[in-house]
Coordinates of C-alpha atoms in Angstrom, one line a residue:
M1 CA -25.2 267.0 126.2
Q2 CA -22.3 267.7 128.6
E3 CA -20.5 264.6 129.8
D4 CA -20.6 265.7 133.4
E5 CA -24.4 266.1 133.6
D6 CA -26.2 263.7 136.0
K7 CA -28.2 261.8 133.4
I8 CA -30.6 259.0 133.6
L9 CA -29.0 256.2 131.6
A10 CA -31.3 253.6 130.2
C11 CA -29.5 250.4 129.0
V12 CA -31.7 248.8 126.3
D13 CA -31.2 245.6 124.4
R14 CA -33.2 243.9 121.7
S15 CA -35.6 242.2 124.1
H16 CA -39.2 243.3 124.6
F17 CA -38.1 244.9 127.9
A18 CA -36.6 247.8 126.0
D19 CA -40.0 249.5 125.8
Y20 CA -40.6 249.2 129.5
V21 CA -37.0 250.4 130.3
T22 CA -37.6 253.4 128.1
D23 CA -40.9 254.2 129.8
A24 CA -39.4 254.0 133.3
A25 CA -36.3 256.0 132.3
A26 CA -38.5 258.6 130.7
W27 CA -40.7 258.8 133.8
A28 CA -37.5 259.3 136.0
A29 CA -36.1 261.9 133.6
R30 CA -39.3 263.9 133.5
R31 CA -39.7 263.8 137.3
T32 CA -36.1 264.9 138.0
S33 CA -35.7 267.2 134.9
A34 CA -32.5 265.2 134.2
P35 CA -31.1 264.4 130.7
L36 CA -32.1 261.0 129.4
E37 CA -29.7 258.8 127.4
L38 CA -30.8 255.5 125.7
L39 CA -27.7 253.3 125.4
H40 CA -27.6 250.2 123.2
I41 CA -24.4 248.1 123.7
I42 CA -23.5 245.7 120.9
T43 CA -21.5 242.7 122.0
R44 CA -19.4 240.9 119.5
H45 CA -21.2 237.6 119.9
T46 CA -24.4 239.2 118.6
E47 CA -22.8 239.3 115.2
T48 CA -23.0 235.7 114.3
A49 CA -20.3 234.0 112.3
S50 CA -20.7 232.9 108.8
G51 CA -21.8 229.3 108.3
S52 CA -19.4 228.6 105.4
D53 CA -17.3 225.5 105.5
R54 CA -13.7 226.5 105.7
S55 CA -12.2 223.1 106.4
G56 CA -9.5 221.4 104.4
A57 CA -6.1 222.5 103.0
I58 CA -6.2 225.5 100.6
G59 CA -3.5 227.3 98.6
F60 CA -2.1 230.7 99.5
N61 CA -4.1 232.6 96.9
A62 CA -7.3 230.9 97.9
Q63 CA -6.6 231.6 101.5
Q64 CA -6.1 235.3 100.8
H65 CA -9.3 235.4 98.8
L66 CA -11.1 233.6 101.6
L67 CA -9.7 236.1 104.2
T68 CA -10.8 239.0 102.1
K69 CA -14.2 237.5 101.6
L70 CA -14.7 236.9 105.3
S71 CA -13.5 240.4 106.1
E72 CA -16.1 241.8 103.7
Q73 CA -18.8 239.6 105.3
D74 CA -17.9 240.8 108.8
E75 CA -18.0 244.4 107.7
A76 CA -21.4 243.8 106.1
R77 CA -22.7 242.2 109.2
S78 CA -21.4 245.0 111.4
K79 CA -23.0 247.6 109.2
A80 CA -26.3 245.7 109.2
T81 CA -26.1 245.4 113.0
R82 CA -25.4 249.1 113.4
E83 CA -28.2 250.1 111.1
E84 CA -30.7 247.8 112.9
G85 CA -29.5 249.3 116.2
R86 CA -30.0 252.8 114.9
L87 CA -33.6 252.1 113.8
F88 CA -34.2 250.4 117.1
L89 CA -32.9 253.4 119.1
N90 CA -34.8 255.9 117.0
R91 CA -38.1 254.1 117.7
L92 CA -37.3 254.2 121.5
R93 CA -36.3 257.9 121.2
E94 CA -39.7 258.7 119.7
R95 CA -41.4 256.7 122.5
A96 CA -39.6 258.8 125.1
I97 CA -40.5 262.0 123.4
A98 CA -44.1 261.0 123.3
I99 CA -43.9 260.4 127.1
G100 CA -42.7 264.0 127.6
V101 CA -38.9 263.9 127.5
P102 CA -38.0 266.8 125.2
A103 CA -34.6 265.7 123.7
P104 CA -33.4 262.2 124.7
D105 CA -30.0 261.3 123.5
V106 CA -29.3 257.9 121.9
R107 CA -26.0 256.1 121.6
Q108 CA -24.6 252.8 120.4
R109 CA -21.4 251.3 121.7
Y110 CA -19.5 248.1 121.0
G111 CA -18.2 246.4 124.1
D112 CA -18.9 244.5 127.3
L113 CA -22.0 245.6 129.2
E114 CA -20.3 245.9 132.6
E115 CA -17.2 247.7 131.3
V116 CA -19.2 250.2 129.4
L117 CA -21.6 251.0 132.3
V118 CA -18.8 251.3 134.8
E119 CA -17.0 253.7 132.5
Q120 CA -20.3 255.8 132.3
Q121 CA -20.8 256.0 136.0
P122 CA -19.3 259.5 136.8
G123 CA -22.0 261.2 134.7
V124 CA -25.0 259.1 135.8
R125 CA -27.4 259.6 138.6
L126 CA -29.6 256.6 137.9
F127 CA -29.2 253.5 135.7
V128 CA -32.3 251.8 134.4
L129 CA -32.2 248.2 133.4
G130 CA -34.7 245.5 132.4
R131 CA -35.1 242.8 135.0
R132 CA -34.5 240.4 132.2
G133 CA -32.9 240.8 128.9
E134 CA -32.2 239.0 125.6
S135 CA -30.3 236.2 127.3
A136 CA -33.2 235.5 129.6
E137 CA -36.0 236.1 127.0
T138 CA -36.8 232.5 126.6
T139 CA -36.1 231.3 130.1
Q140 CA -38.0 231.5 133.4
R141 CA -35.3 233.4 135.1
D142 CA -36.9 236.3 136.9
L143 CA -33.8 238.3 137.7
G144 CA -31.5 238.3 134.6
R145 CA -27.8 237.6 135.1
N146 CA -27.0 241.1 133.8
V147 CA -28.9 242.8 136.7
E148 CA -27.0 240.7 139.2
R149 CA -23.7 241.6 137.6
M150 CA -24.5 245.3 137.4
V151 CA -25.6 245.6 141.0
R152 CA -22.2 244.1 142.0
A153 CA -20.3 246.4 139.6
L154 CA -22.0 249.8 139.9
K155 CA -22.0 252.3 142.7
K156 CA -25.0 254.3 141.6
P157 CA -28.7 253.5 142.1
I158 CA -30.2 251.0 139.7
L159 CA -33.9 250.9 138.7
A160 CA -34.7 247.3 137.7
V161 CA -37.8 247.4 135.6
T162 CA -40.5 244.7 135.3
Q163 CA -42.8 243.9 132.4
G164 CA -45.5 246.4 131.6
F165 CA -44.0 249.5 133.5
Q166 CA -46.6 251.9 134.8
E167 CA -45.8 255.1 136.7
P168 CA -45.8 254.3 140.4
S169 CA -48.5 255.7 142.7
R170 CA -47.4 254.1 146.0
V171 CA -43.8 253.5 147.0
M172 CA -42.3 251.3 149.7
I173 CA -38.8 251.8 151.3
A174 CA -37.5 248.5 152.8
Y175 CA -35.5 250.2 155.6
D176 CA -33.1 248.3 157.9
G177 CA -31.3 251.2 159.7
G178 CA -28.0 250.4 158.0
S179 CA -25.8 253.0 156.4
M180 CA -26.9 252.1 152.8
T181 CA -30.6 252.5 153.5
R182 CA -30.0 255.6 155.6
R183 CA -28.3 257.2 152.6
G184 CA -31.2 255.9 150.5
V185 CA -33.7 257.7 152.8
E186 CA -31.7 260.9 152.5
M187 CA -31.5 260.5 148.7
V188 CA -35.3 260.0 148.4
A189 CA -35.9 263.0 150.7
A190 CA -33.8 265.3 148.6
S191 CA -34.9 264.1 145.2
P192 CA -38.0 265.2 143.2
L193 CA -38.4 261.6 141.9
F194 CA -41.0 260.6 144.5
R195 CA -42.4 264.0 145.4
G196 CA -46.2 263.9 145.8
L197 CA -46.3 260.1 146.1
P198 CA -47.2 258.3 149.3
I199 CA -44.2 256.5 150.9
H200 CA -44.7 253.4 153.0
L201 CA -41.6 253.1 155.2
L202 CA -41.2 249.5 156.4
M203 CA -38.7 248.2 158.9
S204 CA -38.6 244.5 159.4
G205 CA -36.1 241.7 160.1
E206 CA -34.5 240.8 163.5
P207 CA -35.8 243.0 166.3
R208 CA -33.2 245.6 167.4
K209 CA -33.1 247.9 170.4
D210 CA -32.6 251.1 168.4
G211 CA -35.3 250.1 165.8
P212 CA -38.0 252.6 166.9
R213 CA -35.4 255.4 167.0
Q214 CA -34.0 254.5 163.6
L215 CA -37.4 254.4 162.1
E216 CA -38.4 257.7 163.6
W217 CA -35.2 259.3 162.2
A218 CA -36.1 258.0 158.7
K219 CA -39.7 259.2 158.9
T220 CA -38.6 262.6 160.1
T221 CA -36.0 262.9 157.3
L222 CA -38.7 262.1 154.7
D223 CA -41.3 264.3 156.3
E224 CA -38.8 267.2 156.2
G225 CA -38.3 266.5 152.5
G226 CA -41.9 267.3 152.0
L227 CA -43.0 263.6 151.4
E228 CA -46.1 262.0 152.6
V229 CA -44.9 259.1 154.8
E230 CA -46.4 256.3 156.9
A231 CA -44.0 254.1 158.9
A232 CA -44.4 250.6 160.2
L233 CA -42.1 248.4 162.4
I234 CA -42.9 244.7 161.9
P235 CA -40.2 242.4 163.3
G236 CA -39.9 239.0 161.6
D237 CA -38.8 237.4 158.3
A238 CA -38.0 240.5 156.1
E239 CA -38.7 238.7 152.8
S240 CA -42.2 237.5 153.7
I241 CA -43.2 240.7 155.5
I242 CA -42.0 242.9 152.6
A243 CA -43.8 240.7 150.1
R244 CA -47.0 240.7 152.1
S245 CA -46.9 244.4 152.7
I246 CA -46.5 245.1 149.0
Q247 CA -49.7 243.2 148.4
E248 CA -51.7 244.7 151.3
Q249 CA -50.5 248.3 150.7
A250 CA -50.9 248.1 146.8
I251 CA -47.2 249.1 146.5
D252 CA -46.1 249.5 142.9
M253 CA -42.4 250.4 143.4
L254 CA -39.9 249.1 146.0
I255 CA -36.8 250.8 147.2
M256 CA -34.2 248.6 149.0
G257 CA -30.5 248.3 149.6
A258 CA -28.4 246.0 147.5
Y259 CA -25.3 243.9 148.0
S260 CA -24.1 245.2 151.3
H261 CA -23.4 243.8 154.8
S262 CA -26.8 245.0 155.9
P263 CA -29.5 242.5 157.2
L264 CA -31.2 242.7 153.8
R265 CA -28.2 241.6 151.9
S266 CA -29.5 238.1 151.3
L267 CA -32.6 239.6 149.7
V268 CA -30.6 240.7 146.7
F269 CA -28.4 237.7 146.0
G270 CA -29.4 234.2 146.3
S271 CA -32.8 232.5 146.1
K272 CA -34.5 235.0 148.4
T273 CA -34.1 237.9 146.0
S274 CA -35.6 236.1 143.1
D275 CA -38.5 234.9 145.3
L276 CA -39.2 238.4 146.6
L277 CA -38.9 240.1 143.2
R278 CA -41.0 237.4 141.5
S279 CA -43.7 237.7 144.1
A280 CA -43.6 241.5 144.0
R281 CA -43.6 241.9 140.2
I282 CA -42.9 245.6 140.6
P283 CA -40.0 247.8 139.6
T284 CA -37.3 247.9 142.3
L285 CA -34.9 250.8 143.0
L286 CA -31.7 249.1 144.2
L287 CA -29.6 251.4 146.3
R288 CA -25.8 251.3 146.3

């Protein structure tokens, strides 16, 4: 695969979210005819240290022997971790093939999640992450720390996947008229990702004089992209209106701006985001 291809990059860890991330990424790759890569990042802390007692004074020869032994143990652990990761990725690769992706790529990397993904950005059109990962597996956190970090660090769209991913049939765009969601509307209109799916375009929040004109522009842009759109302007608390509309309209994927100076900024960071995402329980495409 060429490095400059606009691929779908699924970041998978050893949590149960890996299957759902793979399903969502395979769906996106199939819809867009884009290459799919499944990336497993191994952080050093996942290779646990030996429990041997190394305290006390020891002679030089014993020290050298101990260092050699520890080095061999580290190498054995690294080899075991890589092998486990290879089997894990191969299983996910087979899953993606079964969904209809002809030749998904798989890769393992050592490193820091943020550094690796930032480095990958130039060749990626969409990142796919689990809403929670290994670190949040046993907690009640609804939005894993890694998703928050990645939304801050990355400049490409991120699809944050919930448990039990199913291909969406009704999509909502939370539109605020700001530059980020305007670009998002243009992106959706130009992409095959949502072609053939009904789009509910919702503008909420503080009333603004140019609201109707902004909403009309967005609807026209989506219409011209060949999408089936219905638009609604509902002034008021954006968080509660979006959450209610998701329920009423049976929405199963939300598209919204992330971490900007737009009126919806507070929805992504702080308690409001977790509240909205927890109530929605649907995959969310976060625009950058």
